[in-house]
Coordinates of C-alpha atoms in Angstrom, one line a residue:
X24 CA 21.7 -12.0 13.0
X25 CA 20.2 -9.1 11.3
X26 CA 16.1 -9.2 11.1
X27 CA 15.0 -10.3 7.9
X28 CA 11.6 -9.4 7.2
X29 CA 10.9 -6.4 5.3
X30 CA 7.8 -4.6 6.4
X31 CA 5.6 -2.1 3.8
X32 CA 3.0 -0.7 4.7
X33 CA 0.9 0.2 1.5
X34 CA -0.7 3.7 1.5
X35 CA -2.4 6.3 -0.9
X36 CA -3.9 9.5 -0.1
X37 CA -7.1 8.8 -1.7
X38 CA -9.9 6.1 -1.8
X39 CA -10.5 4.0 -6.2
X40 CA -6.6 4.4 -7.1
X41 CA -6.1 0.2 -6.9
X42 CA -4.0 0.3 -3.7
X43 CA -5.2 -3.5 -2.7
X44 CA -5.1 -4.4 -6.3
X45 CA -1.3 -3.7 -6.2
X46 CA -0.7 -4.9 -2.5
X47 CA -2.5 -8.3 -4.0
X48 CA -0.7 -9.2 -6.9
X49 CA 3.0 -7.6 -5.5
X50 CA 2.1 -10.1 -2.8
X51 CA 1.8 -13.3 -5.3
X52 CA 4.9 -11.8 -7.3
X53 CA 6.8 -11.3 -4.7
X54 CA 5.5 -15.0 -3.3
X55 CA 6.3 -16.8 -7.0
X56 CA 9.3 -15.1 -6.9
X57 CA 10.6 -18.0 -3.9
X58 CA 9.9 -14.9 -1.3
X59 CA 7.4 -16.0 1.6
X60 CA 4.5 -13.7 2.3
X61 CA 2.4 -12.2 4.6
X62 CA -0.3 -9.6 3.5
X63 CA -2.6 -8.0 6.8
X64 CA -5.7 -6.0 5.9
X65 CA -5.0 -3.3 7.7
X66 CA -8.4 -1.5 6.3
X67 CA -9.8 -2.5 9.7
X68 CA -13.6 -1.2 9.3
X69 CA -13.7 -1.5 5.4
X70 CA -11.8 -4.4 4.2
X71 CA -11.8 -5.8 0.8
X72 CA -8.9 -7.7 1.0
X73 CA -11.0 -11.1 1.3
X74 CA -13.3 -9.9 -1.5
X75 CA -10.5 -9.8 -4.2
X76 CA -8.9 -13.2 -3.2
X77 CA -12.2 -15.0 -3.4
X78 CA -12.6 -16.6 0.1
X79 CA -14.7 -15.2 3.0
X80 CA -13.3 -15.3 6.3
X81 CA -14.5 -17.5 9.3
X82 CA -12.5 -15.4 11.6
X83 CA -10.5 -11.8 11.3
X84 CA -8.1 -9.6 13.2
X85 CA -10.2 -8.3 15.4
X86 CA -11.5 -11.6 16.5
X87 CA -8.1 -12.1 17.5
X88 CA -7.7 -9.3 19.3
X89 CA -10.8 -9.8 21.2
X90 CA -9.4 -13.7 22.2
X91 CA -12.2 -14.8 19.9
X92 CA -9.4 -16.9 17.6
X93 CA -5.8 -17.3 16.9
X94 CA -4.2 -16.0 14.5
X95 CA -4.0 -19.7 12.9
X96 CA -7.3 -19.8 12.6
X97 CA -7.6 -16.1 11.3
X98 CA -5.0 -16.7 8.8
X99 CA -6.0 -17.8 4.8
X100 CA -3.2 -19.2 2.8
X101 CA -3.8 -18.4 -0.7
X102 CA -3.5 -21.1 -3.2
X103 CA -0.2 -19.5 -4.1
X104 CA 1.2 -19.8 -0.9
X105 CA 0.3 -16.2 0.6
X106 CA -0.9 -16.0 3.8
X107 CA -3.7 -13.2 4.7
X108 CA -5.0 -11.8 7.8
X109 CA -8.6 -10.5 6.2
X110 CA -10.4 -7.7 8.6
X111 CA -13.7 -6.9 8.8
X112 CA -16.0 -5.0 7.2
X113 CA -19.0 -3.0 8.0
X114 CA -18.3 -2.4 11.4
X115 CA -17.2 1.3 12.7
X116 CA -15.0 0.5 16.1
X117 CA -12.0 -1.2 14.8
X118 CA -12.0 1.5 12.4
X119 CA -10.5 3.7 14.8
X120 CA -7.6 2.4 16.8
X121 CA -5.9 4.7 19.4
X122 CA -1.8 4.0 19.7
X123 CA -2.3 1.4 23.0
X124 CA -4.7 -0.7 20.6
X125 CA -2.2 -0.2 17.2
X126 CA 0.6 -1.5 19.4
X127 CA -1.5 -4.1 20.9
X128 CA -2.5 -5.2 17.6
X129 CA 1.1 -5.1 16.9
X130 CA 2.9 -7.1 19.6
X131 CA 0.0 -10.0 18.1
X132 CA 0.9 -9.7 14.6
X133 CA 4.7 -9.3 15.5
X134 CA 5.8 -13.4 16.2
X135 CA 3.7 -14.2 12.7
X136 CA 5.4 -11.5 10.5
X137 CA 9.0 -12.3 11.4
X138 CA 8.7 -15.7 9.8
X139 CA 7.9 -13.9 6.6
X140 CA 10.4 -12.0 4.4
X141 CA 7.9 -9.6 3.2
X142 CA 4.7 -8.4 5.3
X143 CA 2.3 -6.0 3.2
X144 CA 0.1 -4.1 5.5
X145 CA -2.6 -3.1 3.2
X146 CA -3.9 0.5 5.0
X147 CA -6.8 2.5 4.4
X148 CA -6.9 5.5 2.4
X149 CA -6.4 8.4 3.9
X150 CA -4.8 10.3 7.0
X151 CA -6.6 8.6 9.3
X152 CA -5.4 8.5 12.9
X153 CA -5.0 4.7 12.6
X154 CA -3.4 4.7 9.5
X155 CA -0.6 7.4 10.3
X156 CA -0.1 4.9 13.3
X157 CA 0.5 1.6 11.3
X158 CA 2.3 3.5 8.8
X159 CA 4.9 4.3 11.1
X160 CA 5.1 0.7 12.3
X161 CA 6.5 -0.5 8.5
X162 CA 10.2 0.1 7.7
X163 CA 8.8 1.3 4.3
X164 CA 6.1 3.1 3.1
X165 CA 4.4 2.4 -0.1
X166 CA 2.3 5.2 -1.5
X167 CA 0.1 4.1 -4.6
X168 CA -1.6 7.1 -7.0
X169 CA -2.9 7.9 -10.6
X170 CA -1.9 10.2 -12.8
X171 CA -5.6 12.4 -12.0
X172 CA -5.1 15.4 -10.2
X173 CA -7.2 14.9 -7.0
X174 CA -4.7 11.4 -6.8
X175 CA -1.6 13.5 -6.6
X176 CA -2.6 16.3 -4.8
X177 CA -4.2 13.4 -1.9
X178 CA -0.6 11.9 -2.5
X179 CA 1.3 14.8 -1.8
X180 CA -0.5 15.7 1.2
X181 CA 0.1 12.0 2.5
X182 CA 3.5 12.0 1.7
X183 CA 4.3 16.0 3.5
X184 CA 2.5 14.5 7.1
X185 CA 3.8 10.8 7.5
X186 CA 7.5 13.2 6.5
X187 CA 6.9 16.9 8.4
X188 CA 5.5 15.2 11.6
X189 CA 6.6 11.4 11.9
X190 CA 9.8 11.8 9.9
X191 CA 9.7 9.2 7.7
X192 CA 12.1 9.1 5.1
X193 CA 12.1 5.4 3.2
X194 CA 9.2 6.3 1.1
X195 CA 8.4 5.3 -2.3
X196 CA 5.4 5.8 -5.2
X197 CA 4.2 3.3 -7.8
X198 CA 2.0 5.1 -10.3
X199 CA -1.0 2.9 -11.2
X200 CA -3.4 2.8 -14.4
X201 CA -1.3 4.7 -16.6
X202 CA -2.5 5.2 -20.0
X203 CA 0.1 6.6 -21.8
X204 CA 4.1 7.5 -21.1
X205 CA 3.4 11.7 -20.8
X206 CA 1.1 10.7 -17.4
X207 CA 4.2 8.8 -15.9
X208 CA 6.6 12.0 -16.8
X209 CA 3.9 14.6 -15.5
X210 CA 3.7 12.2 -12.2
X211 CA 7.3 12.6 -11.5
X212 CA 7.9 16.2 -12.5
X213 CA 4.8 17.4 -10.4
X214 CA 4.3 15.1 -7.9
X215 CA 8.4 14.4 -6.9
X216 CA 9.7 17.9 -8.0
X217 CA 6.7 19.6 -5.5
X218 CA 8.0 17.2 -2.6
X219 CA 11.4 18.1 -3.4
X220 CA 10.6 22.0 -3.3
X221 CA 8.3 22.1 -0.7
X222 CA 9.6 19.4 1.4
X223 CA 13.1 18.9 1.1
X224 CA 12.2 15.7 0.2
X225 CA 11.5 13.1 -2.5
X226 CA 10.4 9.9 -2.1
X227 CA 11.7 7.3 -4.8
X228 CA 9.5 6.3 -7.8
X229 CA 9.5 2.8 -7.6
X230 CA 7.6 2.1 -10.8
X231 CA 4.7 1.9 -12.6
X232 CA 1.5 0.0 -13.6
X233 CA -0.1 0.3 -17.0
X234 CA -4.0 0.5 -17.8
X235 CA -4.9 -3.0 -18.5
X236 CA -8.6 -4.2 -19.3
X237 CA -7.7 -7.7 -17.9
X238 CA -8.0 -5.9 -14.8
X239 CA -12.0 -5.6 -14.5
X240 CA -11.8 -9.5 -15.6
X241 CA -9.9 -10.6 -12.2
X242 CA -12.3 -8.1 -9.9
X243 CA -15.2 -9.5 -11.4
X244 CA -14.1 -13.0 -11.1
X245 CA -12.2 -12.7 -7.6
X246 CA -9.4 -14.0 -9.0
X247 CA -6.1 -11.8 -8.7
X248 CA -4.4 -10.4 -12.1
X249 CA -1.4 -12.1 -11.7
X250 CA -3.1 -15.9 -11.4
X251 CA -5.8 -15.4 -14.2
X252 CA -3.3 -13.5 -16.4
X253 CA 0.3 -13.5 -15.6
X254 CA 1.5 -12.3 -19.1
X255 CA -0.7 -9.4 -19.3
X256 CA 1.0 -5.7 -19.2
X257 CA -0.3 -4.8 -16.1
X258 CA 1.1 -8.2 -14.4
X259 CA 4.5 -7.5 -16.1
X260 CA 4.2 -4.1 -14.6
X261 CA 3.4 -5.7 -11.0
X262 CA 6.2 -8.1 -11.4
X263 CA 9.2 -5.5 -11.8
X264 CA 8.0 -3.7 -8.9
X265 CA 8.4 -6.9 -6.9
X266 CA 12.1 -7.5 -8.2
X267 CA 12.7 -3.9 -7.2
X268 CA 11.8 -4.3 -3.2
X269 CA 13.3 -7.8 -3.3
X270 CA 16.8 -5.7 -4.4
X271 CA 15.4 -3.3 -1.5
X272 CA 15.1 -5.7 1.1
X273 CA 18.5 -7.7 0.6
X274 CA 20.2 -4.4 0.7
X275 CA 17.9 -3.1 4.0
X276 CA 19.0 -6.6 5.6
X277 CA 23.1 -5.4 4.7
X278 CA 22.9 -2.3 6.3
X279 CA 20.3 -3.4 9.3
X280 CA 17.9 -0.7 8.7
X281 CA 14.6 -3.6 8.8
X282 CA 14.9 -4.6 12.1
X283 CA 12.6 -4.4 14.3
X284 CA 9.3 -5.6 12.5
X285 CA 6.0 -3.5 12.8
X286 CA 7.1 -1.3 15.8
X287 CA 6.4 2.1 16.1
X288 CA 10.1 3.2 16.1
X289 CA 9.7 6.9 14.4
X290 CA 8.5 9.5 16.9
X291 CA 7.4 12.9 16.2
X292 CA 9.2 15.5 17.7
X293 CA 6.0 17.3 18.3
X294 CA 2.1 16.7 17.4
X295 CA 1.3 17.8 14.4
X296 CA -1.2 20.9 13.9
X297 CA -4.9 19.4 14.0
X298 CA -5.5 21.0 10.5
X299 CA -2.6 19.6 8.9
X300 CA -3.7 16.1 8.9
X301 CA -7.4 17.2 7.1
X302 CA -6.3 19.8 5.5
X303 CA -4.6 19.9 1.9
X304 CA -2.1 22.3 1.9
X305 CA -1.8 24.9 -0.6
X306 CA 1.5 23.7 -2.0
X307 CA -0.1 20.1 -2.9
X308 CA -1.9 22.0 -5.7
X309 CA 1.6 21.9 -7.3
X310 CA 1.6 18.4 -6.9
X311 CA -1.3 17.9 -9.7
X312 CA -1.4 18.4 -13.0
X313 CA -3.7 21.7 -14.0
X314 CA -6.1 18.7 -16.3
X315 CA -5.2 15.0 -17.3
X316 CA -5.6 14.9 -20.7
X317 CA -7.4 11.3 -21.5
X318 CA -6.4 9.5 -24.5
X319 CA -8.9 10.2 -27.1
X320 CA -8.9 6.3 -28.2
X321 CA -10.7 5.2 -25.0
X322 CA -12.5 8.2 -23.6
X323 CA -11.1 7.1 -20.3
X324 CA -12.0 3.7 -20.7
X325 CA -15.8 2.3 -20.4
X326 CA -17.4 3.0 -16.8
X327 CA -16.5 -1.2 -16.0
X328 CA -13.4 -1.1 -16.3
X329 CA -12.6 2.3 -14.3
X330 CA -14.2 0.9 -11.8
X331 CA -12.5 -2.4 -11.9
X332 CA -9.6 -0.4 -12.5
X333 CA -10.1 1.6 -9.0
X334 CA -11.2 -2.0 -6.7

């Protein structure tokens, strides 16, 4: 029988973009949509998964690592039915997980995330050594960005690493707090078309999340968009994404390319260079657009709801 979970590891090249806004509320889509759910906080030294969601953790990953709890008692089911692993925040050595730890931590996580059909490992942001590492262990990659510049130039460098030096080729972008249509078209002709020409590569654009004040609403009141309001743009947004990887992961489970469940199955034929994981490269400045023009109605929005926006 062909494995049946679909894992996605949710990236973006850049810290205030939304990343575990979107891994959130794709979860509870993807969850009211009949799927089961499992989303792990893989922002090991600075999680914020809890924080959204509106519970605070008695136990955490690393407490199971350490034999400190099980992963039952780590585990929060959400009210929706999604189940969380939170991790911790504020401390600086499971920040940093050399590859015996990741695939320790992945042989414990394993058993629980094959009785899901969807695990979202929520990553930090960045090219961080652990975060290349649980990257590779998801069958998909998720890469989340704006439209602003430093976004898709962080984006493109992600993207041209986890591809040059671990070879990974099921990647995909969702575009968050766009403001108007022109930022979407500008994000795939820059961002894409430079991964195309200086890649050989493109990942797919899986869709789209318009600006949406209710947004800095659910951040303030720890309650995710798509409970406190499901009919908002942002949600509908959310919610088509979801359909899309549920189409994704029936047709991953037809052709057996799913199996096996966070493992660390892409190799790299060689390490890469020790500047090319800090450094941007030139050809990323391609990637973003020479200014974002804001939309003169807003002036970018008031400074509460970028930064609800960004959570």
């Amino acid at each position: 029988m062909p494995a049946q979970t679909l894992s996605i590891a949710v990236l973006s090249g850049k810290g205030g973009v939304g990343k575990t806004n979107v891994t959130l509320n794709l979860a509870l889509a993807l969850q009211q949509s009949g799927a089961s759910v499992l989303v792990i906080d893989g922002d090991l030294g600075l999680a914020n998964v809890d924080v959204l969601m509106g519970f605070s953790p008695s136990s955490t990953v690393w407490d199971v690592l350490q034999g400190r709890a099980t992963l039952a008692q780590a585990m929060h089911t959400d009210a929706s039915g999604v189940n969380v692993l939170p991790a911790a925040s504020g401390t600086g050595q499971q920040a940093h997980l050399d590859q015996a730890s990741c695939q320790q931590l992945l042989r414990t996580l394993r058993p629980l995330a094959e009785k899901h059909d969807f695990v979202l490992l929520d990553l930090g942001a960045g090219l961080s050594e652990t975060v290349r590492l649980l990257a590779r262990a998801a069958a998909v990659q998720l890469v989340v960005t704006t439209p602003e510049p430093t976004a898709l130039t962080d984006a493109y460098a992600l993207i041209k690493v986890l591809h040059s030096a671990y070879h990974l080729d099921r990647m995909y972008v969702a575009v968050n707090n766009i403001f108007q249509e022109e930022e979407l078209a500008l994000t795939r002709t820059r961002l894409l078309s430079a991964c195309r020409k200086f890649l050989q590569f493109s990942p797919k654009l899986v869709g789209s999340i318009r600006h949406d004040p209710c947004l800095q609403e659910a951040v303030a009141r720890r309650v995710p968009l798509l409970r406190l309001h499901p009919e908002c743009g942002a949600s509908e947004d959310i919610a088509a994404i979801a359909r899309k990887l549920k189409s994704l992961r029936k047709k991953m489970i037809g052709e057996g390319t799913i199996s096996p469940c966070l493992s660390l199955r892409a190799r790299p034929s060689a390490a890469p260079a020790a500047g090319a994981v800090q450094a941007k490269p030139a050809a990323a400045k391609s990637a973003a657009p020479a200014a974002r023009k804001a939309p003169a109605q807003s002036g970018r929005a008031s400074s509460g709801a970028r930064k609800a926006a960004k959570a």
